[in-house]
């Protein structure tokens, strides 16, 4: 009897469950096209009519980072994938989302002349929340991108020392206050990297990445990029 290995190893789209010819992609072409990839500012990620390096919004806010790369806006179906990945313990979506972010990085390099960093740093979770969830979604993404791009991933440099309430539903001012003194960097020797990328899932006001960016500036980091799955 001849076994049908093609049927046994069949891959399906993580959204519509249609059969995939290349399982590693995770998404069929129809679902990929439904993700809203609107033009955005390469500085702060704000939605624009045309893609640009920076916008007026960048000058009105004290962002500590230099560049931002996102897949798209936080709308379905991208928001559905992120919610399942982050809150429904579907950690195996990391490769699908990381691949979408990788494509966004290549696009940013083509359009805005993005230069890849020397190191990748995931935004950490407090150890209690990490224990509750079972994994840090930003760390999973960062390690995959690190392997694909052959860039070191520094997973244990930044620590979240303060167990803060969830940021969901808070105003921008409340978010900043909530994150005050929430992070710490553990690195004794002189920091050897001048260009780094911070990896997070959803960028809302940017308060979280801003707090970490402040600490990196104190280490002498010259360029800080923010890589996110979506911008609200």
PDB file of C-alpha atoms in Angstrom:
ATOM      1  CA  UNK A   1       0.000   0.000   0.000  1.00  0.00           C
ATOM      2  CA  UNK A   2       1.321   3.418  -0.972  1.00  0.00           C
ATOM      3  CA  UNK A   3       0.981   6.160   1.620  1.00  0.00           C
ATOM      4  CA  UNK A   4      -0.324   9.559   0.543  1.00  0.00           C
ATOM      5  CA  UNK A   5       2.222  11.799   2.259  1.00  0.00           C
ATOM      6  CA  UNK A   6       0.944  14.933   0.508  1.00  0.00           C
ATOM      7  CA  UNK A   7      -2.431  14.504   2.207  1.00  0.00           C
ATOM      8  CA  UNK A   8      -0.826  13.686   5.546  1.00  0.00           C
ATOM      9  CA  UNK A   9       1.313  16.840   5.499  1.00  0.00           C
ATOM     10  CA  UNK A  10      -1.383  19.142   4.154  1.00  0.00           C
ATOM     11  CA  UNK A  11      -1.132  22.757   5.323  1.00  0.00           C
ATOM     12  CA  UNK A  12      -4.048  25.121   5.713  1.00  0.00           C
ATOM     13  CA  UNK A  13      -4.390  28.893   5.919  1.00  0.00           C
ATOM     14  CA  UNK A  14      -4.474  29.946   9.585  1.00  0.00           C
ATOM     15  CA  UNK A  15      -7.462  32.213   8.847  1.00  0.00           C
ATOM     16  CA  UNK A  16      -9.755  30.652   6.238  1.00  0.00           C
ATOM     17  CA  UNK A  17      -8.417  27.065   6.440  1.00  0.00           C
ATOM     18  CA  UNK A  18      -7.993  26.783   2.667  1.00  0.00           C
ATOM     19  CA  UNK A  19      -5.236  24.435   1.476  1.00  0.00           C
ATOM     20  CA  UNK A  20      -1.799  25.998   1.041  1.00  0.00           C
ATOM     21  CA  UNK A  21       0.802  24.987  -1.520  1.00  0.00           C
ATOM     22  CA  UNK A  22       3.542  26.384   0.736  1.00  0.00           C
ATOM     23  CA  UNK A  23       2.693  25.721   4.370  1.00  0.00           C
ATOM     24  CA  UNK A  24       5.459  27.892   5.800  1.00  0.00           C
ATOM     25  CA  UNK A  25       3.627  31.046   4.687  1.00  0.00           C
ATOM     26  CA  UNK A  26       0.678  30.342   6.992  1.00  0.00           C
ATOM     27  CA  UNK A  27      -1.680  32.567   4.989  1.00  0.00           C
ATOM     28  CA  UNK A  28      -3.309  32.120   1.609  1.00  0.00           C
ATOM     29  CA  UNK A  29      -2.972  34.899  -0.967  1.00  0.00           C
ATOM     30  CA  UNK A  30      -6.593  35.984  -0.491  1.00  0.00           C
ATOM     31  CA  UNK A  31      -6.215  36.477   3.279  1.00  0.00           C
ATOM     32  CA  UNK A  32      -2.876  38.242   2.823  1.00  0.00           C
ATOM     33  CA  UNK A  33      -4.525  40.759   0.510  1.00  0.00           C
ATOM     34  CA  UNK A  34      -7.144  41.537   3.179  1.00  0.00           C
ATOM     35  CA  UNK A  35      -4.489  42.894   5.568  1.00  0.00           C
ATOM     36  CA  UNK A  36      -4.604  46.692   5.438  1.00  0.00           C
ATOM     37  CA  UNK A  37      -1.126  47.848   4.412  1.00  0.00           C
ATOM     38  CA  UNK A  38      -1.803  51.556   4.057  1.00  0.00           C
ATOM     39  CA  UNK A  39       1.042  54.089   3.576  1.00  0.00           C
ATOM     40  CA  UNK A  40       2.521  55.263   6.869  1.00  0.00           C
ATOM     41  CA  UNK A  41       5.163  57.503   8.360  1.00  0.00           C
ATOM     42  CA  UNK A  42       8.553  55.804   8.631  1.00  0.00           C
ATOM     43  CA  UNK A  43       9.219  57.762  11.808  1.00  0.00           C
ATOM     44  CA  UNK A  44       6.157  57.261  14.019  1.00  0.00           C
ATOM     45  CA  UNK A  45       3.951  54.858  12.050  1.00  0.00           C
ATOM     46  CA  UNK A  46       1.046  57.292  11.648  1.00  0.00           C
ATOM     47  CA  UNK A  47      -1.245  56.600   8.696  1.00  0.00           C
ATOM     48  CA  UNK A  48      -0.504  58.859   5.727  1.00  0.00           C
ATOM     49  CA  UNK A  49      -1.830  59.378   2.244  1.00  0.00           C
ATOM     50  CA  UNK A  50       1.661  58.715   0.889  1.00  0.00           C
ATOM     51  CA  UNK A  51       4.598  56.922   2.510  1.00  0.00           C
ATOM     52  CA  UNK A  52       7.169  59.351   3.966  1.00  0.00           C
ATOM     53  CA  UNK A  53      10.281  59.285   6.144  1.00  0.00           C
ATOM     54  CA  UNK A  54       8.734  61.600   8.766  1.00  0.00           C
ATOM     55  CA  UNK A  55       5.525  63.563   9.269  1.00  0.00           C
ATOM     56  CA  UNK A  56       4.194  66.505  11.295  1.00  0.00           C
ATOM     57  CA  UNK A  57       3.133  64.091  14.024  1.00  0.00           C
ATOM     58  CA  UNK A  58       6.801  63.243  14.652  1.00  0.00           C
ATOM     59  CA  UNK A  59       7.571  66.890  15.462  1.00  0.00           C
ATOM     60  CA  UNK A  60       4.641  67.246  17.870  1.00  0.00           C
ATOM     61  CA  UNK A  61       5.589  64.257  20.042  1.00  0.00           C
ATOM     62  CA  UNK A  62       8.803  63.543  21.898  1.00  0.00           C
ATOM     63  CA  UNK A  63       9.555  60.135  20.404  1.00  0.00           C
ATOM     64  CA  UNK A  64      12.889  58.730  21.493  1.00  0.00           C
ATOM     65  CA  UNK A  65      13.208  56.208  18.653  1.00  0.00           C
ATOM     66  CA  UNK A  66      14.220  57.056  15.069  1.00  0.00           C
ATOM     67  CA  UNK A  67      12.380  54.726  12.699  1.00  0.00           C
ATOM     68  CA  UNK A  68       9.308  52.515  12.783  1.00  0.00           C
ATOM     69  CA  UNK A  69       8.294  49.522  10.677  1.00  0.00           C
ATOM     70  CA  UNK A  70       4.856  47.875  10.924  1.00  0.00           C
ATOM     71  CA  UNK A  71       2.888  45.314   8.958  1.00  0.00           C
ATOM     72  CA  UNK A  72      -0.286  47.415   8.914  1.00  0.00           C
ATOM     73  CA  UNK A  73      -3.087  48.930  10.943  1.00  0.00           C
ATOM     74  CA  UNK A  74      -4.688  47.087  13.857  1.00  0.00           C
ATOM     75  CA  UNK A  75      -7.738  45.974  11.872  1.00  0.00           C
ATOM     76  CA  UNK A  76      -9.079  42.559  10.930  1.00  0.00           C
ATOM     77  CA  UNK A  77      -7.749  40.166   9.844  1.00  0.00           C
ATOM     78  CA  UNK A  78      -4.343  41.250  11.234  1.00  0.00           C
ATOM     79  CA  UNK A  79      -5.875  42.156  14.608  1.00  0.00           C
ATOM     80  CA  UNK A  80      -7.492  38.710  14.785  1.00  0.00           C
ATOM     81  CA  UNK A  81      -4.164  36.983  14.228  1.00  0.00           C
ATOM     82  CA  UNK A  82      -2.451  39.120  16.865  1.00  0.00           C
ATOM     83  CA  UNK A  83      -5.234  38.532  19.403  1.00  0.00           C
ATOM     84  CA  UNK A  84      -5.047  34.772  18.901  1.00  0.00           C
ATOM     85  CA  UNK A  85      -1.253  34.870  19.139  1.00  0.00           C
ATOM     86  CA  UNK A  86      -1.198  37.046  22.240  1.00  0.00           C
ATOM     87  CA  UNK A  87      -4.230  36.045  24.272  1.00  0.00           C
ATOM     88  CA  UNK A  88      -5.351  32.604  23.075  1.00  0.00           C
ATOM     89  CA  UNK A  89      -2.026  30.795  23.524  1.00  0.00           C
ATOM     90  CA  UNK A  90      -1.649  30.201  19.785  1.00  0.00           C
ATOM     91  CA  UNK A  91       2.103  30.689  19.969  1.00  0.00           C
ATOM     92  CA  UNK A  92       2.562  28.734  16.732  1.00  0.00           C
ATOM     93  CA  UNK A  93       1.367  31.837  14.848  1.00  0.00           C
ATOM     94  CA  UNK A  94       4.795  33.362  15.531  1.00  0.00           C
ATOM     95  CA  UNK A  95       6.216  32.234  12.171  1.00  0.00           C
ATOM     96  CA  UNK A  96       3.245  33.555  10.190  1.00  0.00           C
ATOM     97  CA  UNK A  97       3.387  36.979  11.875  1.00  0.00           C
ATOM     98  CA  UNK A  98       7.185  37.132  11.793  1.00  0.00           C
ATOM     99  CA  UNK A  99       7.136  36.450   8.041  1.00  0.00           C
ATOM    100  CA  UNK A 100       4.649  39.287   7.501  1.00  0.00           C
ATOM    101  CA  UNK A 101       6.903  41.593   9.512  1.00  0.00           C
ATOM    102  CA  UNK A 102       9.942  40.440   7.540  1.00  0.00           C
ATOM    103  CA  UNK A 103       8.198  41.416   4.302  1.00  0.00           C
ATOM    104  CA  UNK A 104       7.381  44.823   5.837  1.00  0.00           C
ATOM    105  CA  UNK A 105      11.063  45.284   6.712  1.00  0.00           C
ATOM    106  CA  UNK A 106      12.157  44.536   3.153  1.00  0.00           C
ATOM    107  CA  UNK A 107       9.508  46.961   1.902  1.00  0.00           C
ATOM    108  CA  UNK A 108      10.764  49.689   4.281  1.00  0.00           C
ATOM    109  CA  UNK A 109      14.295  49.093   3.063  1.00  0.00           C
ATOM    110  CA  UNK A 110      13.122  49.475  -0.539  1.00  0.00           C
ATOM    111  CA  UNK A 111      10.922  52.564  -0.012  1.00  0.00           C
ATOM    112  CA  UNK A 112      12.571  54.443   2.880  1.00  0.00           C
ATOM    113  CA  UNK A 113      16.137  53.170   2.655  1.00  0.00           C
ATOM    114  CA  UNK A 114      15.921  51.365   6.013  1.00  0.00           C
ATOM    115  CA  UNK A 115      19.272  50.055   7.224  1.00  0.00           C
ATOM    116  CA  UNK A 116      19.011  46.880   9.263  1.00  0.00           C
ATOM    117  CA  UNK A 117      20.264  47.158  12.873  1.00  0.00           C
ATOM    118  CA  UNK A 118      23.178  45.439  14.561  1.00  0.00           C
ATOM    119  CA  UNK A 119      20.997  43.833  17.251  1.00  0.00           C
ATOM    120  CA  UNK A 120      17.347  43.012  17.934  1.00  0.00           C
ATOM    121  CA  UNK A 121      15.799  43.526  21.388  1.00  0.00           C
ATOM    122  CA  UNK A 122      12.301  42.255  22.266  1.00  0.00           C
ATOM    123  CA  UNK A 123      10.133  44.284  24.629  1.00  0.00           C
ATOM    124  CA  UNK A 124      10.008  42.166  27.812  1.00  0.00           C
ATOM    125  CA  UNK A 125       7.068  41.048  29.920  1.00  0.00           C
ATOM    126  CA  UNK A 126       7.081  41.149  33.691  1.00  0.00           C
ATOM    127  CA  UNK A 127       7.943  37.669  34.964  1.00  0.00           C
ATOM    128  CA  UNK A 128       4.462  37.230  36.473  1.00  0.00           C
ATOM    129  CA  UNK A 129       2.704  38.009  33.176  1.00  0.00           C
ATOM    130  CA  UNK A 130       5.225  35.843  31.353  1.00  0.00           C
ATOM    131  CA  UNK A 131       4.310  32.998  33.698  1.00  0.00           C
ATOM    132  CA  UNK A 132       0.587  33.579  33.151  1.00  0.00           C
ATOM    133  CA  UNK A 133       0.873  33.619  29.354  1.00  0.00           C
ATOM    134  CA  UNK A 134       3.559  30.969  29.105  1.00  0.00           C
ATOM    135  CA  UNK A 135       5.687  32.935  26.631  1.00  0.00           C
ATOM    136  CA  UNK A 136       6.660  36.439  25.584  1.00  0.00           C
ATOM    137  CA  UNK A 137       5.182  37.040  22.142  1.00  0.00           C
ATOM    138  CA  UNK A 138       7.721  39.763  21.292  1.00  0.00           C
ATOM    139  CA  UNK A 139      10.588  37.431  22.192  1.00  0.00           C
ATOM    140  CA  UNK A 140       9.250  34.686  19.906  1.00  0.00           C
ATOM    141  CA  UNK A 141       9.067  37.135  16.997  1.00  0.00           C
ATOM    142  CA  UNK A 142      12.489  38.626  17.710  1.00  0.00           C
ATOM    143  CA  UNK A 143      14.224  35.246  17.778  1.00  0.00           C
ATOM    144  CA  UNK A 144      12.717  34.197  14.450  1.00  0.00           C
ATOM    145  CA  UNK A 145      13.694  37.488  12.796  1.00  0.00           C
ATOM    146  CA  UNK A 146      17.141  37.199  14.353  1.00  0.00           C
ATOM    147  CA  UNK A 147      17.625  33.813  12.709  1.00  0.00           C
ATOM    148  CA  UNK A 148      16.278  34.871   9.311  1.00  0.00           C
ATOM    149  CA  UNK A 149      18.215  38.159   9.174  1.00  0.00           C
ATOM    150  CA  UNK A 150      21.309  36.779  10.937  1.00  0.00           C
ATOM    151  CA  UNK A 151      21.237  39.606  13.490  1.00  0.00           C
ATOM    152  CA  UNK A 152      21.915  38.921  17.212  1.00  0.00           C
ATOM    153  CA  UNK A 153      18.853  38.829  19.478  1.00  0.00           C
ATOM    154  CA  UNK A 154      19.441  40.281  22.964  1.00  0.00           C
ATOM    155  CA  UNK A 155      16.538  38.761  24.871  1.00  0.00           C
ATOM    156  CA  UNK A 156      17.859  39.310  28.390  1.00  0.00           C
ATOM    157  CA  UNK A 157      19.229  42.853  28.194  1.00  0.00           C
ATOM    158  CA  UNK A 158      16.012  44.685  29.109  1.00  0.00           C
ATOM    159  CA  UNK A 159      14.056  43.629  32.199  1.00  0.00           C
ATOM    160  CA  UNK A 160      10.548  44.638  33.175  1.00  0.00           C
ATOM    161  CA  UNK A 161      10.926  45.182  36.912  1.00  0.00           C
ATOM    162  CA  UNK A 162       7.514  46.713  37.612  1.00  0.00           C
ATOM    163  CA  UNK A 163       4.300  44.701  37.326  1.00  0.00           C
ATOM    164  CA  UNK A 164       2.000  47.306  35.801  1.00  0.00           C
ATOM    165  CA  UNK A 165      -1.732  47.048  35.069  1.00  0.00           C
ATOM    166  CA  UNK A 166      -2.637  46.387  31.450  1.00  0.00           C
ATOM    167  CA  UNK A 167      -2.268  49.355  29.110  1.00  0.00           C
ATOM    168  CA  UNK A 168      -5.561  48.657  27.338  1.00  0.00           C
ATOM    169  CA  UNK A 169      -8.077  51.460  27.761  1.00  0.00           C
ATOM    170  CA  UNK A 170      -5.618  53.948  29.285  1.00  0.00           C
ATOM    171  CA  UNK A 171      -5.044  57.447  27.932  1.00  0.00           C
ATOM    172  CA  UNK A 172      -1.630  58.424  26.592  1.00  0.00           C
ATOM    173  CA  UNK A 173      -0.842  60.300  29.824  1.00  0.00           C
ATOM    174  CA  UNK A 174      -1.941  57.364  31.980  1.00  0.00           C
ATOM    175  CA  UNK A 175       0.128  54.973  29.868  1.00  0.00           C
ATOM    176  CA  UNK A 176       3.271  57.042  30.393  1.00  0.00           C
ATOM    177  CA  UNK A 177       2.662  57.230  34.152  1.00  0.00           C
ATOM    178  CA  UNK A 178       1.918  53.509  34.282  1.00  0.00           C
ATOM    179  CA  UNK A 179       5.276  52.693  32.691  1.00  0.00           C
ATOM    180  CA  UNK A 180       7.417  55.088  34.700  1.00  0.00           C
ATOM    181  CA  UNK A 181      10.464  53.196  36.059  1.00  0.00           C
ATOM    182  CA  UNK A 182       8.965  49.933  34.748  1.00  0.00           C
ATOM    183  CA  UNK A 183      12.105  48.814  32.874  1.00  0.00           C
ATOM    184  CA  UNK A 184      15.758  48.285  33.651  1.00  0.00           C
ATOM    185  CA  UNK A 185      18.765  47.371  31.503  1.00  0.00           C
ATOM    186  CA  UNK A 186      21.212  44.798  32.806  1.00  0.00           C
ATOM    187  CA  UNK A 187      24.501  45.261  30.992  1.00  0.00           C
ATOM    188  CA  UNK A 188      27.766  45.897  32.808  1.00  0.00           C
ATOM    189  CA  UNK A 189      30.259  46.154  29.950  1.00  0.00           C
ATOM    190  CA  UNK A 190      30.213  49.003  27.395  1.00  0.00           C
ATOM    191  CA  UNK A 191      27.290  48.402  25.045  1.00  0.00           C
ATOM    192  CA  UNK A 192      28.788  47.339  21.685  1.00  0.00           C
ATOM    193  CA  UNK A 193      25.858  48.172  19.370  1.00  0.00           C
ATOM    194  CA  UNK A 194      25.088  51.568  17.830  1.00  0.00           C
ATOM    195  CA  UNK A 195      21.941  50.541  15.904  1.00  0.00           C
ATOM    196  CA  UNK A 196      19.240  48.389  17.486  1.00  0.00           C
ATOM    197  CA  UNK A 197      15.627  47.424  16.787  1.00  0.00           C
ATOM    198  CA  UNK A 198      12.959  47.035  19.468  1.00  0.00           C
ATOM    199  CA  UNK A 199      10.355  44.377  18.676  1.00  0.00           C
ATOM    200  CA  UNK A 200       6.814  44.676  20.046  1.00  0.00           C
ATOM    201  CA  UNK A 201       3.393  43.414  19.007  1.00  0.00           C
ATOM    202  CA  UNK A 202       0.999  46.386  18.875  1.00  0.00           C
ATOM    203  CA  UNK A 203       2.102  50.032  18.969  1.00  0.00           C
ATOM    204  CA  UNK A 204      -0.636  52.263  20.408  1.00  0.00           C
ATOM    205  CA  UNK A 205       0.781  55.507  21.826  1.00  0.00           C
ATOM    206  CA  UNK A 206       4.388  54.309  21.750  1.00  0.00           C
ATOM    207  CA  UNK A 207       4.814  54.755  25.513  1.00  0.00           C
ATOM    208  CA  UNK A 208       6.288  51.295  26.059  1.00  0.00           C
ATOM    209  CA  UNK A 209       8.951  51.452  23.363  1.00  0.00           C
ATOM    210  CA  UNK A 210       9.708  55.055  24.321  1.00  0.00           C
ATOM    211  CA  UNK A 211      10.578  54.046  27.889  1.00  0.00           C
ATOM    212  CA  UNK A 212      12.957  51.344  26.705  1.00  0.00           C
ATOM    213  CA  UNK A 213      14.436  53.671  24.077  1.00  0.00           C
ATOM    214  CA  UNK A 214      15.303  56.187  26.821  1.00  0.00           C
ATOM    215  CA  UNK A 215      17.405  53.552  28.584  1.00  0.00           C
ATOM    216  CA  UNK A 216      19.143  52.569  25.355  1.00  0.00           C
ATOM    217  CA  UNK A 217      20.049  56.194  24.667  1.00  0.00           C
ATOM    218  CA  UNK A 218      21.771  56.264  28.044  1.00  0.00           C
ATOM    219  CA  UNK A 219      23.932  53.364  26.831  1.00  0.00           C
ATOM    220  CA  UNK A 220      25.008  55.425  23.845  1.00  0.00           C
ATOM    221  CA  UNK A 221      22.820  53.789  21.174  1.00  0.00           C
ATOM    222  CA  UNK A 222      22.714  56.115  18.147  1.00  0.00           C
ATOM    223  CA  UNK A 223      19.800  54.688  16.140  1.00  0.00           C
ATOM    224  CA  UNK A 224      16.722  52.966  17.545  1.00  0.00           C
ATOM    225  CA  UNK A 225      14.180  51.316  15.291  1.00  0.00           C
ATOM    226  CA  UNK A 226      10.767  50.012  16.374  1.00  0.00           C
ATOM    227  CA  UNK A 227       9.436  46.909  14.652  1.00  0.00           C
ATOM    228  CA  UNK A 228       5.774  46.191  15.367  1.00  0.00           C
ATOM    229  CA  UNK A 229       3.060  43.921  14.044  1.00  0.00           C
ATOM    230  CA  UNK A 230       0.476  46.713  13.938  1.00  0.00           C
ATOM    231  CA  UNK A 231      -0.071  50.384  14.710  1.00  0.00           C
ATOM    232  CA  UNK A 232      -3.332  51.504  16.282  1.00  0.00           C
TER     233      UNK A 232
END
